[in-house]
Short mmCIF file of C-alpha atoms in Angstrom, two decimals:
data_model
loop_
_atom_site.label_atom_id
_atom_site.label_comp_id
_atom_site.label_asym_id
_atom_site.label_seq_id
_atom_site.Cartn_x
_atom_site.Cartn_y
_atom_site.Cartn_z
CA MET A 1 -0.01 -0.04 0.02
CA SER A 2 2.89 2.39 -0.99
CA GLU A 3 1.74 6.22 -1.53
CA PRO A 4 -1.76 5.45 -2.38
CA GLN A 5 -1.94 9.33 -2.73
CA GLN A 6 0.25 9.35 -6.05
CA ILE A 7 -3.21 7.95 -7.33
CA LYS A 8 -5.32 10.78 -8.88
CA VAL A 9 -8.94 9.79 -8.19
CA VAL A 10 -11.44 11.01 -10.52
CA ASP A 11 -15.53 10.95 -10.69
CA ALA A 12 -16.38 9.44 -13.73
CA PHE A 13 -19.46 11.60 -14.40
CA ASP A 14 -16.39 14.53 -14.87
CA LEU A 15 -15.16 12.54 -17.75
CA ASP A 16 -15.71 13.57 -21.40
CA ASP A 17 -18.58 11.95 -23.26
CA GLU A 18 -16.92 9.26 -24.84
CA LEU A 19 -15.27 8.20 -21.81
CA ARG A 20 -18.49 8.12 -20.09
CA SER A 21 -20.38 6.04 -22.64
CA LEU A 22 -17.65 3.54 -22.31
CA LEU A 23 -17.45 3.38 -18.57
CA LYS A 24 -20.92 3.73 -17.91
CA PRO A 25 -20.50 4.97 -14.15
CA GLY A 26 -23.43 4.56 -11.94
CA GLU A 27 -25.15 2.38 -14.50
CA MET A 28 -27.14 -0.93 -14.35
CA VAL A 29 -25.95 -3.52 -15.66
CA ARG A 30 -27.34 -7.18 -15.17
CA ASP A 31 -25.34 -10.52 -14.07
CA ALA A 32 -25.81 -13.81 -15.82
CA GLN A 33 -28.10 -14.61 -13.59
CA GLY A 34 -30.48 -11.39 -15.01
CA ARG A 35 -29.47 -9.58 -11.23
CA ARG A 36 -29.16 -5.64 -11.54
CA LYS A 37 -25.56 -4.07 -10.48
CA ARG A 38 -24.77 -0.55 -10.25
CA LEU A 39 -21.79 0.28 -12.06
CA PRO A 40 -18.89 1.97 -10.24
CA ARG A 41 -18.36 5.77 -10.60
CA TYR A 42 -14.74 6.20 -8.73
CA PHE A 43 -11.70 5.29 -10.75
CA TYR A 44 -8.27 5.66 -10.46
CA GLU A 45 -6.70 7.94 -13.44
CA ILE A 46 -3.50 6.86 -14.61
CA PRO A 47 -1.54 9.00 -16.53
CA THR A 48 0.91 7.22 -18.59
CA HIS A 49 2.63 3.57 -18.70
CA ASP A 50 5.69 4.54 -16.81
CA ALA A 51 3.10 5.85 -14.14
CA ALA A 52 1.19 2.66 -14.69
CA ILE A 53 4.58 0.63 -13.98
CA GLN A 54 5.67 2.97 -10.84
CA ILE A 55 2.08 2.91 -8.99
CA ARG A 56 2.16 -0.09 -6.51
CA LEU A 57 -1.04 -1.27 -5.13
CA THR A 58 0.78 -3.67 -2.65
CA PRO A 59 4.32 -4.67 -2.85
CA HIS A 60 4.07 -7.08 -5.11
CA PHE A 61 1.25 -5.96 -7.41
CA GLY A 62 1.80 -2.80 -9.47
CA ILE A 63 -1.49 -1.39 -11.12
CA ASN A 64 -0.16 -2.04 -14.37
CA GLU A 65 -1.10 -5.52 -13.95
CA PHE A 66 -4.62 -4.96 -14.05
CA ILE A 67 -5.09 -2.95 -16.75
CA LEU A 68 -3.85 -5.37 -19.29
CA VAL A 69 -5.92 -5.96 -21.77
CA ASP A 70 -5.71 -6.49 -25.82
CA LEU A 71 -8.00 -5.67 -28.87
CA LYS A 72 -11.19 -6.94 -27.20
CA GLU A 73 -11.31 -3.78 -25.06
CA ALA A 74 -12.61 -0.20 -26.49
CA GLN A 75 -9.71 1.55 -28.25
CA ARG A 76 -10.22 4.67 -26.29
CA LEU A 77 -9.74 2.41 -23.30
CA GLN A 78 -6.07 1.08 -24.70
CA GLN A 79 -4.75 5.14 -24.44
CA PHE A 80 -3.41 6.46 -21.53
CA PRO A 81 -4.71 8.03 -19.07
CA ARG A 82 -6.45 4.86 -18.65
CA TYR A 83 -9.03 4.56 -15.84
CA ILE A 84 -9.52 1.75 -13.39
CA PRO A 85 -12.11 1.48 -10.19
CA CYS A 86 -11.05 2.00 -6.78
CA ALA A 87 -11.79 -1.28 -5.67
CA VAL A 88 -8.80 -2.51 -7.16
CA ARG A 89 -7.21 -2.02 -4.17
CA LEU A 90 -9.06 -4.40 -2.32
CA LEU A 91 -8.29 -6.76 -4.88
CA ALA A 92 -4.57 -6.36 -5.13
CA PHE A 93 -4.58 -6.33 -0.95
CA PHE A 94 -6.30 -10.09 -1.26
CA LEU A 95 -3.76 -10.90 -4.10
CA GLU A 96 -0.93 -10.30 -2.27
CA GLN A 97 -1.97 -12.56 0.61
CA PHE A 98 -2.70 -15.12 -2.17
CA ARG A 99 0.74 -14.73 -3.54
CA THR A 100 2.15 -15.27 0.58
CA VAL A 101 0.44 -18.17 0.75
CA ALA A 102 1.02 -19.78 -2.57
CA GLY A 103 4.21 -19.21 -2.32
CA ALA A 104 5.21 -18.12 -5.71
CA SER A 105 4.66 -15.52 -8.04
CA ILE A 106 1.09 -14.45 -9.25
CA HIS A 107 0.54 -13.48 -13.15
CA ILE A 108 -2.62 -11.97 -13.90
CA ALA A 109 -3.71 -12.41 -17.72
CA VAL A 110 -4.18 -10.19 -20.34
CA ASN A 111 -8.05 -9.41 -20.28
CA GLY A 112 -7.91 -11.16 -16.66
CA GLY A 113 -7.90 -7.93 -14.55
CA TYR A 114 -10.15 -4.75 -14.79
CA ARG A 115 -12.71 -4.73 -18.36
CA SER A 116 -14.52 -2.17 -18.71
CA PRO A 117 -18.18 -2.46 -19.30
CA ALA A 118 -17.38 -1.57 -22.94
CA HIS A 119 -14.89 -4.64 -23.28
CA LYS A 120 -16.29 -7.26 -25.88
CA MET A 121 -15.96 -10.17 -22.81
CA SER A 122 -18.34 -7.92 -20.57
CA ILE A 123 -21.68 -9.68 -22.13
CA ASN A 124 -23.00 -9.60 -18.40
CA ALA A 125 -22.11 -7.90 -15.56
CA THR A 126 -18.82 -9.20 -14.43
CA GLU A 127 -16.77 -8.85 -11.09
CA HIS A 128 -14.16 -7.83 -13.83
CA MET A 129 -16.06 -4.82 -14.36
CA TRP A 130 -15.89 -3.69 -10.91
CA GLY A 131 -12.17 -4.02 -10.63
CA THR A 132 -12.42 -7.07 -8.03
CA ALA A 133 -11.31 -10.02 -10.02
CA ALA A 134 -8.64 -11.50 -11.29
CA ASP A 135 -7.88 -14.38 -13.89
CA ILE A 136 -4.47 -15.63 -12.86
CA TYR A 137 -2.78 -18.02 -15.90
CA ARG A 138 0.39 -18.86 -14.55
CA ILE A 139 1.76 -19.12 -10.14
CA GLY A 140 5.43 -19.48 -10.25
CA PRO A 141 6.47 -21.58 -13.26
CA ASN A 142 2.96 -23.36 -13.13
CA ILE A 143 0.65 -22.93 -16.56
CA LEU A 144 -3.01 -23.36 -14.82
CA LYS A 145 -4.40 -25.53 -17.61
CA THR A 146 -5.08 -28.71 -15.48
CA GLN A 147 -7.81 -29.71 -13.14
CA GLU A 148 -5.21 -30.69 -10.28
CA LEU A 149 -3.48 -27.51 -10.20
CA ILE A 150 -6.41 -25.33 -10.87
CA ALA A 151 -8.57 -26.71 -7.82
CA LYS A 152 -5.11 -26.61 -5.55
CA PHE A 153 -4.85 -23.06 -6.10
CA ASN A 154 -8.66 -22.28 -5.97
CA ASP A 155 -8.43 -23.86 -2.59
CA VAL A 156 -5.51 -21.59 -1.25
CA ALA A 157 -7.81 -18.55 -2.24
CA GLU A 158 -10.63 -19.94 -0.57
CA GLU A 159 -8.93 -20.35 2.94
CA LEU A 160 -7.97 -16.39 2.30
CA SER A 161 -11.57 -15.22 3.40
CA ASP A 162 -15.19 -15.71 2.87
CA ASP A 163 -15.06 -12.83 0.67
CA VAL A 164 -13.03 -14.22 -1.83
CA THR A 165 -14.94 -16.35 -4.35
CA VAL A 166 -13.15 -18.59 -6.69
CA MET A 167 -14.58 -20.47 -10.23
CA LYS A 168 -14.59 -24.21 -10.04
CA TYR A 169 -12.64 -26.51 -13.00
CA GLY A 170 -14.85 -27.28 -16.01
CA HIS A 171 -15.16 -26.18 -19.45
CA ASP A 172 -18.63 -23.58 -19.39
CA THR A 173 -17.77 -20.53 -19.92
CA GLY A 174 -18.97 -17.74 -17.58
CA ILE A 175 -19.59 -20.66 -15.08
CA SER A 176 -16.28 -22.26 -14.69
CA VAL A 177 -12.95 -22.35 -15.51
CA ASP A 178 -10.35 -24.32 -17.44
CA ASP A 179 -7.12 -22.32 -18.04
CA HIS A 180 -6.90 -19.86 -15.57
CA VAL A 181 -7.79 -19.24 -11.96
CA HIS A 182 -10.70 -17.25 -11.39
CA ILE A 183 -10.38 -15.16 -8.09
CA ASP A 184 -13.22 -11.85 -7.33
CA LEU A 185 -14.52 -10.16 -4.13
CA GLY A 186 -17.95 -9.71 -5.75
CA TYR A 187 -19.22 -6.68 -6.81
CA VAL A 188 -17.68 -4.27 -4.68
CA THR A 189 -17.55 -0.31 -4.92
CA VAL A 190 -15.26 1.71 -3.16
CA VAL A 191 -15.59 5.70 -2.56
CA PRO A 192 -12.31 6.92 -1.97
CA ARG A 193 -11.67 9.06 1.15
CA GLU A 194 -10.83 12.36 -0.84
CA ILE A 195 -14.31 12.31 -2.63
CA SER A 196 -17.61 14.00 -1.30
CA GLU A 197 -20.44 12.15 -2.88
CA ASP A 198 -22.32 15.28 -2.63
CA ARG A 199 -21.49 16.98 -5.67
CA MET A 200 -23.18 20.32 -5.06
CA GLU A 201 -20.85 20.93 -1.63
CA VAL A 202 -17.89 20.07 -3.40
CA PRO A 203 -17.78 21.29 -7.42
CA GLN A 204 -14.93 19.26 -8.69
CA GLU A 205 -12.36 21.47 -10.87
CA ASN A 206 -14.53 24.71 -10.33
CA ARG A 207 -17.23 23.36 -12.66
CA PRO A 208 -20.49 24.94 -11.58
CA ARG A 209 -22.11 21.97 -13.22
CA PHE A 210 -21.60 18.84 -13.59
CA ALA A 211 -21.27 16.70 -16.73
CA PHE A 212 -24.41 14.09 -16.35
CA GLU A 213 -26.62 17.37 -14.92
CA GLU A 214 -25.75 19.04 -18.36
CA ARG A 215 -26.22 15.68 -20.18
CA ARG A 216 -30.04 15.56 -18.39
CA ARG A 217 -30.72 19.66 -19.25
CA ARG A 218 -30.02 18.82 -22.70
CA GLU A 219 -32.21 15.67 -22.79
CA ARG A 220 -35.13 17.78 -21.14
CA ARG A 221 -34.75 20.71 -23.73
CA ALA A 222 -34.20 18.40 -26.53
CA PRO A 223 -38.15 17.09 -26.62
CA GLN A 224 -39.69 20.80 -26.23
CA ILE A 225 -37.50 22.03 -29.49
CA ALA A 226 -38.45 19.22 -31.52
CA VAL A 227 -42.22 19.60 -30.34
CA THR A 228 -41.73 23.32 -31.35
CA ALA A 229 -40.56 22.58 -34.71
CA ASN A 230 -42.90 19.74 -35.42
CA ASN A 231 -45.70 22.85 -34.60
CA LYS A 232 -43.75 25.08 -36.74
CA SER A 233 -43.84 22.70 -40.03
CA GLU A 234 -47.81 22.19 -39.33
CA MET B 1 3.84 -51.39 -62.88
CA VAL B 2 4.62 -47.78 -62.85
CA ALA B 3 6.06 -48.19 -66.25
CA LYS B 4 3.06 -49.76 -67.59
CA ALA B 5 0.72 -46.99 -66.13
CA GLN B 6 2.89 -44.37 -67.53
CA VAL B 7 3.05 -46.18 -70.97
CA LEU B 8 -0.79 -46.11 -70.91
CA GLU B 9 -0.78 -42.29 -69.96
CA GLU B 10 1.55 -41.58 -72.97
CA GLU B 11 -0.74 -43.48 -75.35
CA LYS B 12 -3.60 -40.88 -74.69
CA LEU B 13 -1.34 -38.12 -75.77
CA PRO B 14 -1.68 -36.63 -79.11
CA VAL B 15 1.00 -36.60 -81.91
CA ALA B 16 4.09 -34.90 -80.41
CA PRO B 17 4.81 -31.42 -81.31
CA ALA B 18 7.55 -29.68 -82.04
CA LYS B 19 10.56 -30.15 -79.85
CA ASP B 20 11.22 -26.24 -79.33
CA SER B 21 7.36 -25.03 -78.99
CA VAL B 22 5.78 -24.43 -75.60
CA ALA B 23 3.51 -26.94 -76.27
CA ALA B 24 6.30 -29.74 -76.10
CA SER B 25 7.60 -28.26 -72.77
CA GLU B 26 3.61 -28.95 -71.59
CA VAL B 27 3.50 -32.04 -72.99
CA SER B 28 6.99 -33.02 -71.55
CA LEU B 29 6.07 -31.66 -68.28
CA TYR B 30 2.51 -33.43 -68.05
CA ARG B 31 4.84 -37.06 -68.31
CA ASN B 32 7.20 -35.83 -66.03
CA VAL B 33 4.36 -34.94 -63.48
CA LEU B 34 2.84 -38.63 -64.07
CA LYS B 35 5.93 -39.64 -63.48
CA ILE B 36 6.36 -38.31 -60.27
CA LYS B 37 2.81 -39.38 -59.28
CA ASN B 38 3.40 -42.81 -60.00
CA GLU B 39 7.07 -42.74 -58.43
CA HIS B 40 5.54 -41.65 -55.00
CA THR B 41 2.60 -43.49 -55.12
CA LEU B 42 0.50 -40.61 -54.58
CA GLU B 43 -3.22 -41.11 -54.46
CA ASN B 44 -3.94 -37.44 -55.85
CA LEU B 45 -1.61 -34.68 -57.20
CA GLY B 46 -2.89 -31.34 -58.21
CA ILE B 47 -0.70 -28.83 -59.55
CA ALA B 48 -1.38 -25.18 -60.96
CA PHE B 49 1.39 -22.58 -62.27
CA TYR B 50 1.33 -19.65 -63.64
CA ASP B 51 4.34 -17.66 -65.28
CA ALA B 52 4.72 -13.94 -65.30
CA GLN B 53 7.54 -14.08 -67.28
CA THR B 54 5.95 -15.90 -70.41
CA THR B 55 2.27 -15.61 -69.31
CA ILE B 56 2.01 -19.56 -69.60
CA GLN B 57 -0.65 -21.02 -67.18
CA TRP B 58 -1.06 -24.56 -66.53
CA ALA B 59 -2.65 -26.54 -64.50
CA TYR B 60 -2.68 -30.84 -63.90
CA ASN B 61 -6.03 -31.57 -61.55
CA GLY B 62 -6.52 -27.91 -60.82
CA ASP B 63 -9.84 -28.08 -59.65
CA GLN B 64 -9.88 -30.82 -57.51
CA TYR B 65 -10.37 -30.14 -53.94
CA PHE B 66 -7.50 -31.18 -51.13
CA HIS B 67 -7.79 -31.06 -47.62
CA ALA B 68 -6.27 -27.57 -46.99
CA ALA B 69 -3.88 -28.47 -44.08
CA SER B 70 -1.71 -25.56 -43.19
CA THR B 71 -2.22 -23.57 -46.98
CA MET B 72 -5.61 -22.65 -45.19
CA LYS B 73 -3.51 -20.47 -43.77
CA LEU B 74 -2.96 -18.20 -46.64
CA ALA B 75 -6.73 -17.23 -46.67
CA VAL B 76 -6.62 -16.08 -43.04
CA LEU B 77 -3.83 -14.06 -43.85
CA LEU B 78 -5.66 -12.41 -46.95
CA GLY B 79 -8.90 -11.82 -44.12
CA VAL B 80 -6.42 -10.30 -41.52
CA PHE B 81 -5.28 -7.78 -44.67
CA ARG B 82 -9.06 -7.16 -45.57
CA GLN B 83 -9.65 -5.82 -42.23
CA VAL B 84 -6.29 -3.87 -41.90
CA GLU B 85 -7.17 -2.12 -45.41
CA ARG B 86 -10.57 -1.05 -44.07
CA GLY B 87 -9.22 0.44 -40.92
CA GLU B 88 -11.11 -2.18 -38.57
CA LEU B 89 -7.65 -3.74 -37.58
CA SER B 90 -4.60 -2.40 -36.82
CA LEU B 91 -1.48 -4.63 -36.97
CA GLU B 92 -0.40 -3.35 -34.01
CA ALA B 93 -3.44 -4.24 -31.98
CA ALA B 94 -2.64 -6.65 -29.13
CA VAL B 95 -4.33 -10.13 -28.62
CA HIS B 96 -4.23 -12.05 -25.66
CA ILE B 97 -2.43 -15.46 -26.33
CA ARG B 98 -4.81 -18.09 -25.04
CA ASN B 99 -5.12 -21.64 -25.88
CA ARG B 100 -8.58 -21.96 -25.45
CA PHE B 101 -11.05 -22.24 -28.57
CA THR B 102 -14.47 -23.14 -29.53
CA SER B 103 -15.58 -25.96 -31.56
CA ILE B 104 -17.39 -25.08 -35.06
CA VAL B 105 -19.80 -28.69 -34.48
CA ASN B 106 -20.68 -28.79 -30.76
CA GLN B 107 -19.59 -25.16 -29.21
CA GLN B 108 -17.75 -27.22 -26.92
CA PRO B 109 -14.57 -25.53 -25.85
CA PHE B 110 -11.32 -27.13 -27.12
CA MET B 111 -7.30 -26.61 -26.78
CA LEU B 112 -4.52 -27.18 -29.03
CA ASP B 113 -1.68 -29.88 -28.70
CA LEU B 114 1.16 -27.39 -27.87
CA GLY B 115 3.41 -30.30 -28.41
CA ARG B 116 2.62 -30.43 -32.23
CA ASP B 117 2.53 -27.27 -32.55
CA ALA B 118 6.25 -26.01 -33.79
CA ASP B 119 6.14 -22.69 -32.30
CA PRO B 120 7.14 -21.75 -29.05
CA ASP B 121 7.50 -17.90 -29.95
CA VAL B 122 3.51 -18.46 -29.73
CA TYR B 123 3.09 -20.56 -26.89
CA GLY B 124 5.71 -18.84 -24.93
CA HIS B 125 3.42 -16.01 -24.32
CA LEU B 126 0.32 -17.68 -23.01
CA GLY B 127 -1.54 -15.35 -20.67
CA ARG B 128 0.41 -12.36 -22.18
CA THR B 129 -0.21 -10.78 -25.69
CA LEU B 130 1.39 -10.83 -28.89
CA THR B 131 0.41 -8.17 -32.03
CA ILE B 132 -1.49 -8.62 -34.85
CA ARG B 133 1.82 -8.76 -37.24
CA GLU B 134 3.71 -10.84 -34.98
CA LEU B 135 0.58 -13.74 -35.15
CA ALA B 136 0.70 -13.16 -38.87
CA TYR B 137 4.22 -13.49 -39.07
CA TRP B 138 4.55 -16.86 -36.62
CA MET B 139 1.00 -17.92 -38.58
CA ILE B 140 3.16 -18.05 -42.00
CA THR B 141 6.32 -18.39 -41.27
CA LYS B 142 6.25 -21.32 -38.83
CA SER B 143 2.79 -22.79 -39.59
CA SER B 144 1.82 -21.77 -35.83
CA ASN B 145 -1.60 -23.37 -35.17
CA LEU B 146 -1.77 -20.97 -32.08
CA ALA B 147 -1.29 -17.87 -34.09
CA THR B 148 -3.78 -18.87 -36.68
CA ASN B 149 -6.60 -19.80 -34.41
CA LEU B 150 -6.18 -16.61 -32.67
CA LEU B 151 -6.43 -14.65 -35.82
CA VAL B 152 -9.04 -16.88 -37.00
CA GLU B 153 -11.34 -15.77 -33.64
CA VAL B 154 -10.41 -11.92 -34.09
CA VAL B 155 -11.35 -11.41 -37.73
CA GLY B 156 -13.92 -14.08 -37.78
CA VAL B 157 -14.57 -17.12 -40.60
CA PRO B 158 -17.04 -15.08 -42.24
CA THR B 159 -14.76 -12.48 -42.72
CA ILE B 160 -11.98 -14.74 -44.09
CA GLN B 161 -14.49 -16.65 -46.64
CA HIS B 162 -15.70 -12.90 -47.14
CA ALA B 163 -12.26 -12.05 -48.59
CA LEU B 164 -12.32 -14.84 -50.85
CA ASP B 165 -15.34 -13.88 -52.19
CA GLU B 166 -15.07 -10.31 -53.25
CA LEU B 167 -11.91 -11.41 -54.91
CA GLU B 168 -13.43 -13.79 -56.81
CA ILE B 169 -10.93 -16.62 -55.26
CA ASP B 170 -13.09 -19.80 -56.12
CA GLY B 171 -11.71 -23.37 -55.05
CA VAL B 172 -10.82 -21.97 -51.29
CA ARG B 173 -13.19 -22.96 -48.73
CA ILE B 174 -12.84 -22.00 -45.12
CA LEU B 175 -15.00 -23.15 -42.34
CA ARG B 176 -12.76 -23.04 -39.00
CA GLY B 177 -9.48 -23.08 -37.42
CA VAL B 178 -7.14 -25.62 -37.31
CA GLU B 179 -7.13 -28.69 -34.95
CA ASP B 180 -10.93 -28.71 -34.60
CA GLN B 181 -10.94 -32.06 -34.11
CA ALA B 182 -15.11 -32.59 -33.24
CA ALA B 183 -15.49 -30.21 -37.01
CA PHE B 184 -12.85 -32.91 -38.37
CA GLU B 185 -14.70 -36.20 -37.73
CA ALA B 186 -17.95 -34.64 -38.67
CA GLY B 187 -16.19 -33.92 -41.94
CA LEU B 188 -16.14 -30.12 -41.77
CA ASN B 189 -12.60 -29.19 -42.97
CA ASN B 190 -11.39 -26.64 -44.98
CA GLU B 191 -10.46 -27.56 -48.23
CA VAL B 192 -8.36 -25.61 -51.43
CA THR B 193 -7.80 -26.38 -55.23
CA ALA B 194 -4.15 -25.58 -56.84
CA ASN B 195 -6.37 -23.11 -58.90
CA GLY B 196 -7.77 -21.52 -55.69
CA LEU B 197 -4.55 -21.15 -54.39
CA LEU B 198 -2.76 -20.04 -57.83
CA LYS B 199 -5.40 -17.29 -57.91
CA MET B 200 -4.81 -15.84 -54.47
CA LEU B 201 -1.12 -15.67 -54.75
CA ARG B 202 -1.19 -14.08 -57.92
CA LEU B 203 -3.38 -11.38 -56.84
CA ILE B 204 -0.90 -11.09 -54.04
CA ALA B 205 2.42 -10.99 -56.27
CA ASP B 206 0.59 -8.69 -58.40
CA GLY B 207 -0.12 -6.26 -55.89
CA ARG B 208 -4.05 -6.50 -56.04
CA ALA B 209 -4.85 -8.12 -53.22
CA TYR B 210 -6.25 -5.05 -51.60
CA SER B 211 -3.67 -3.00 -52.04
CA LYS B 212 0.25 -2.77 -53.39
CA VAL B 213 1.10 -1.86 -49.62
CA ALA B 214 -1.08 -5.02 -48.30
CA SER B 215 0.23 -7.32 -50.97
CA ASP B 216 3.79 -6.61 -50.24
CA GLU B 217 3.10 -6.57 -46.21
CA MET B 218 1.75 -10.45 -47.14
CA LEU B 219 4.48 -11.14 -50.06
CA ASN B 220 7.50 -10.14 -47.11
CA ILE B 221 5.78 -12.57 -44.46
CA MET B 222 5.39 -15.23 -46.69
CA LEU B 223 9.83 -14.77 -48.00
CA GLU B 224 10.41 -15.64 -44.39
CA GLN B 225 9.19 -18.72 -44.29
CA GLN B 226 11.04 -20.99 -42.08
CA TYR B 227 10.19 -24.82 -43.89
CA ARG B 228 11.80 -25.27 -47.07
CA SER B 229 11.22 -28.93 -48.09
CA GLY B 230 8.40 -28.40 -50.83
CA ILE B 231 8.98 -25.77 -53.46
CA PRO B 232 12.25 -24.65 -52.58
CA ALA B 233 14.02 -27.89 -52.39
CA GLY B 234 13.47 -28.07 -56.10
CA LEU B 235 14.90 -25.12 -56.91
CA PRO B 236 18.16 -23.60 -57.26
CA LYS B 237 19.87 -22.45 -53.87
CA ALA B 238 19.45 -18.68 -55.59
CA ALA B 239 15.82 -18.63 -55.62
CA ARG B 240 13.72 -16.83 -53.55
CA VAL B 241 10.41 -17.81 -52.49
CA ALA B 242 7.39 -16.32 -50.88
CA HIS B 243 5.18 -19.54 -49.61
CA LYS B 244 3.11 -21.76 -47.18
CA THR B 245 3.90 -25.27 -46.63
CA GLY B 246 0.41 -27.45 -45.57
CA ASN B 247 1.33 -30.71 -44.03
CA ILE B 248 -0.98 -33.18 -42.44
CA SER B 249 -0.96 -36.97 -41.92
CA THR B 250 -1.75 -37.92 -45.72
CA VAL B 251 -1.11 -34.59 -47.20
CA HIS B 252 2.01 -32.58 -48.29
CA HIS B 253 1.24 -29.09 -50.01
CA ASP B 254 3.50 -25.97 -51.01
CA ALA B 255 2.03 -22.68 -52.39
CA GLY B 256 4.37 -19.84 -53.41
CA ILE B 257 5.96 -17.31 -55.76
CA VAL B 258 9.19 -18.27 -57.15
CA PHE B 259 11.73 -15.14 -57.71
CA VAL B 260 14.35 -15.92 -59.46
CA GLU B 261 17.38 -14.37 -61.19
CA ASP B 262 16.27 -11.70 -63.94
CA ARG B 263 12.96 -13.20 -65.05
CA LYS B 264 9.49 -12.26 -63.49
CA PRO B 265 8.13 -14.48 -60.61
CA TYR B 266 6.47 -17.82 -60.94
CA VAL B 267 3.44 -19.19 -58.99
CA LEU B 268 3.23 -22.55 -58.41
CA VAL B 269 0.89 -24.63 -56.28
CA ILE B 270 1.48 -28.31 -55.55
CA LEU B 271 -1.08 -29.97 -53.64
CA THR B 272 -0.08 -33.79 -52.86
CA GLN B 273 -2.31 -36.70 -51.08
CA PHE B 274 -0.48 -39.94 -49.93
CA PRO B 275 -1.82 -43.56 -48.55
CA ALA B 276 -1.76 -43.23 -44.98
CA GLU B 277 0.67 -46.08 -44.57
CA SER B 278 3.25 -44.04 -47.03
CA ALA B 279 5.77 -41.28 -45.66
CA ARG B 280 5.63 -38.02 -47.34
CA GLY B 281 8.61 -37.95 -49.41
CA THR B 282 9.87 -35.60 -52.14
CA ALA B 283 7.30 -35.46 -54.61
CA VAL B 284 6.26 -31.73 -53.81
CA ALA B 285 10.40 -30.74 -54.08
CA ASP B 286 10.04 -33.07 -57.29
CA VAL B 287 7.27 -31.45 -59.35
CA SER B 288 8.88 -28.33 -58.32
CA ARG B 289 12.30 -28.96 -59.75
CA ASP B 290 10.88 -30.53 -63.00
CA ILE B 291 8.55 -27.45 -63.52
CA TYR B 292 11.70 -24.54 -62.76
CA ASN B 293 13.72 -27.23 -65.19
CA THR B 294 10.75 -27.02 -67.76
CA ILE B 295 10.27 -23.10 -67.42
CA ALA B 296 13.91 -22.64 -67.86
CA GLY B 297 14.51 -24.05 -70.83
CA MET B 298 10.87 -22.83 -72.47
CA THR B 299 11.04 -21.19 -75.76
CA TYR B 300 8.67 -18.87 -77.17
CA GLU B 301 6.79 -20.33 -80.00
#
C-alpha cells in the first residue's frame, strides 16, 4: 500500500462524453442471472504507461498488472490516461495474501484484470467490470491448465477469506474455468476518502455544473425543441 | 507397374509437337508429373502454375479439392489484411494469447496440443499478448496453429470467406480454424484447389490483394517462410520463394511465388495426397524441380 496519494481519483461523471459512454459510471447492468448491479463511479486515473508501472498497490502488485487488455477492449480505453475502479486496491490486497500463501509469483492474464463495460467479454455484469476480479494464468512456474493445479490454488484462495470467490474447474464459459484461476471479491465499490459524494457541496475542478447534469438538461430540452419544430412545420 | 501406367498415359497424348515449342514443354511436363505421381504412389496430385515471364498458365487436376491443411493460413492472412485495409484492425493491436477455442460443431471448448505446434514463439506468450503483425508472421513462417486460431477468432471465419469471395477466389473454402477435432470427425474441413490458391497468390504477386501495400506486407511475411522442404527444395539456392506449406498425416502441399534472378516471378501450387501407410516423400520438391527445369528451358513459339 505504498503512497496511494500518488494516484488521482476521478469521478467518472466528470469525464468526457466518450469515456462516460464507455465506462458507464453509476449505470445498471445485469449479471448472467438477471440481477441488476450498479457500475462503479470512482476511478483511479493512470496518466502514462510509466506511471502504471511505477504505481504499486501492494509490495508485489503494480497497477499495470490490472489494466492489461487486448483488442477486445474499446480503443479509447487502451490509451492513456487509463481508468480503473478504485476497488482494485482491495483486490490487490487479497492477491498479495494469496501470493504469500501460494509461495510464488502471481501472473494476471491479459483481459484478466479490469474489463470495462465496453470490453467484448463484458456481455453480462462480471466482477471484472468492478475491478475486483483477477484471472491468473500462471503461478510461479506453473501454467494453470490442469484440473489438479486449478483445484489446488482455488483451495488456497478460498482459505483466505469468506469474501473471496473462485470458479471451479470446468468448461462452461462464465461458470467454470479450464485455463486459469478466477478470484473475485464480488461487486464491491469503493468511495475514496478524498471524494465527497455530494457533488453540490464540493464542485470538482471548479465546474459549476456536472457533466451528467448538463446531459440531463440537454435531454430535457430536446423534446421541447422538437415539439416546437413540429408545430412550425404544421 | 509404374512403367505400365506411364505407357498407358502416354498413349493418350496427341501427336508430339515440335521439340522447341511451348506445347512440347507442356507435354514433357505432363509426362514428368505423371511419372512423379507414380513414383511416389500419390493418391492425388494437383498442380497449378502461372509464369509471369511467359504468361503461361498450366494446371494438372487444378480444380480438384484437397484438405487444405496449413495452406488455409494464406486465406487467414488475406482476411487479416482485408480488415487492416478497411481500417477495422491494426497490425499493432495486441491479442491475448490464450489456448482455448470453440468447436464449430458442438460449440464445446477445445485446446490445441501445444506439443504438436512447432512454434514456442507464440505459446511462450500464453497469458500475455502479441500483436496482429507478430501473429501473422508466426502463422505463416512457422505455421503456428495457435497464432492461426487466434487470428481466426479475431477476424472471424465469415470475414475470411468474404475476403475470398470479394476477390473472386474460387476453390478455397474456409470453415474453421485448425485442430477442431469435432469438426474434423464431422467431415467439416477447410479445402483448397490448386487453381484457387494460384489465384490468391497471383493477386498477392501482382499487388492486387486489396492494395500494393497490403500485398507487399503479405509477400514479405511469406518470404520469411522457415519450412523449405517443398517448393524451395527443387530450386537453385539463389531462388527466393514466398510460400506456405501444408502438412497433415496424408497430405503435403506447398504454394508459393518463386523469384528467380533476371526474370519475372512464377506462381506455383503443388498439392499432394498420399496413402496413410506412406511417408511424405519428396514429391513436392520433385514437381517443383521439374517445373523449374521446364520453365528454364522453355522457348517462345
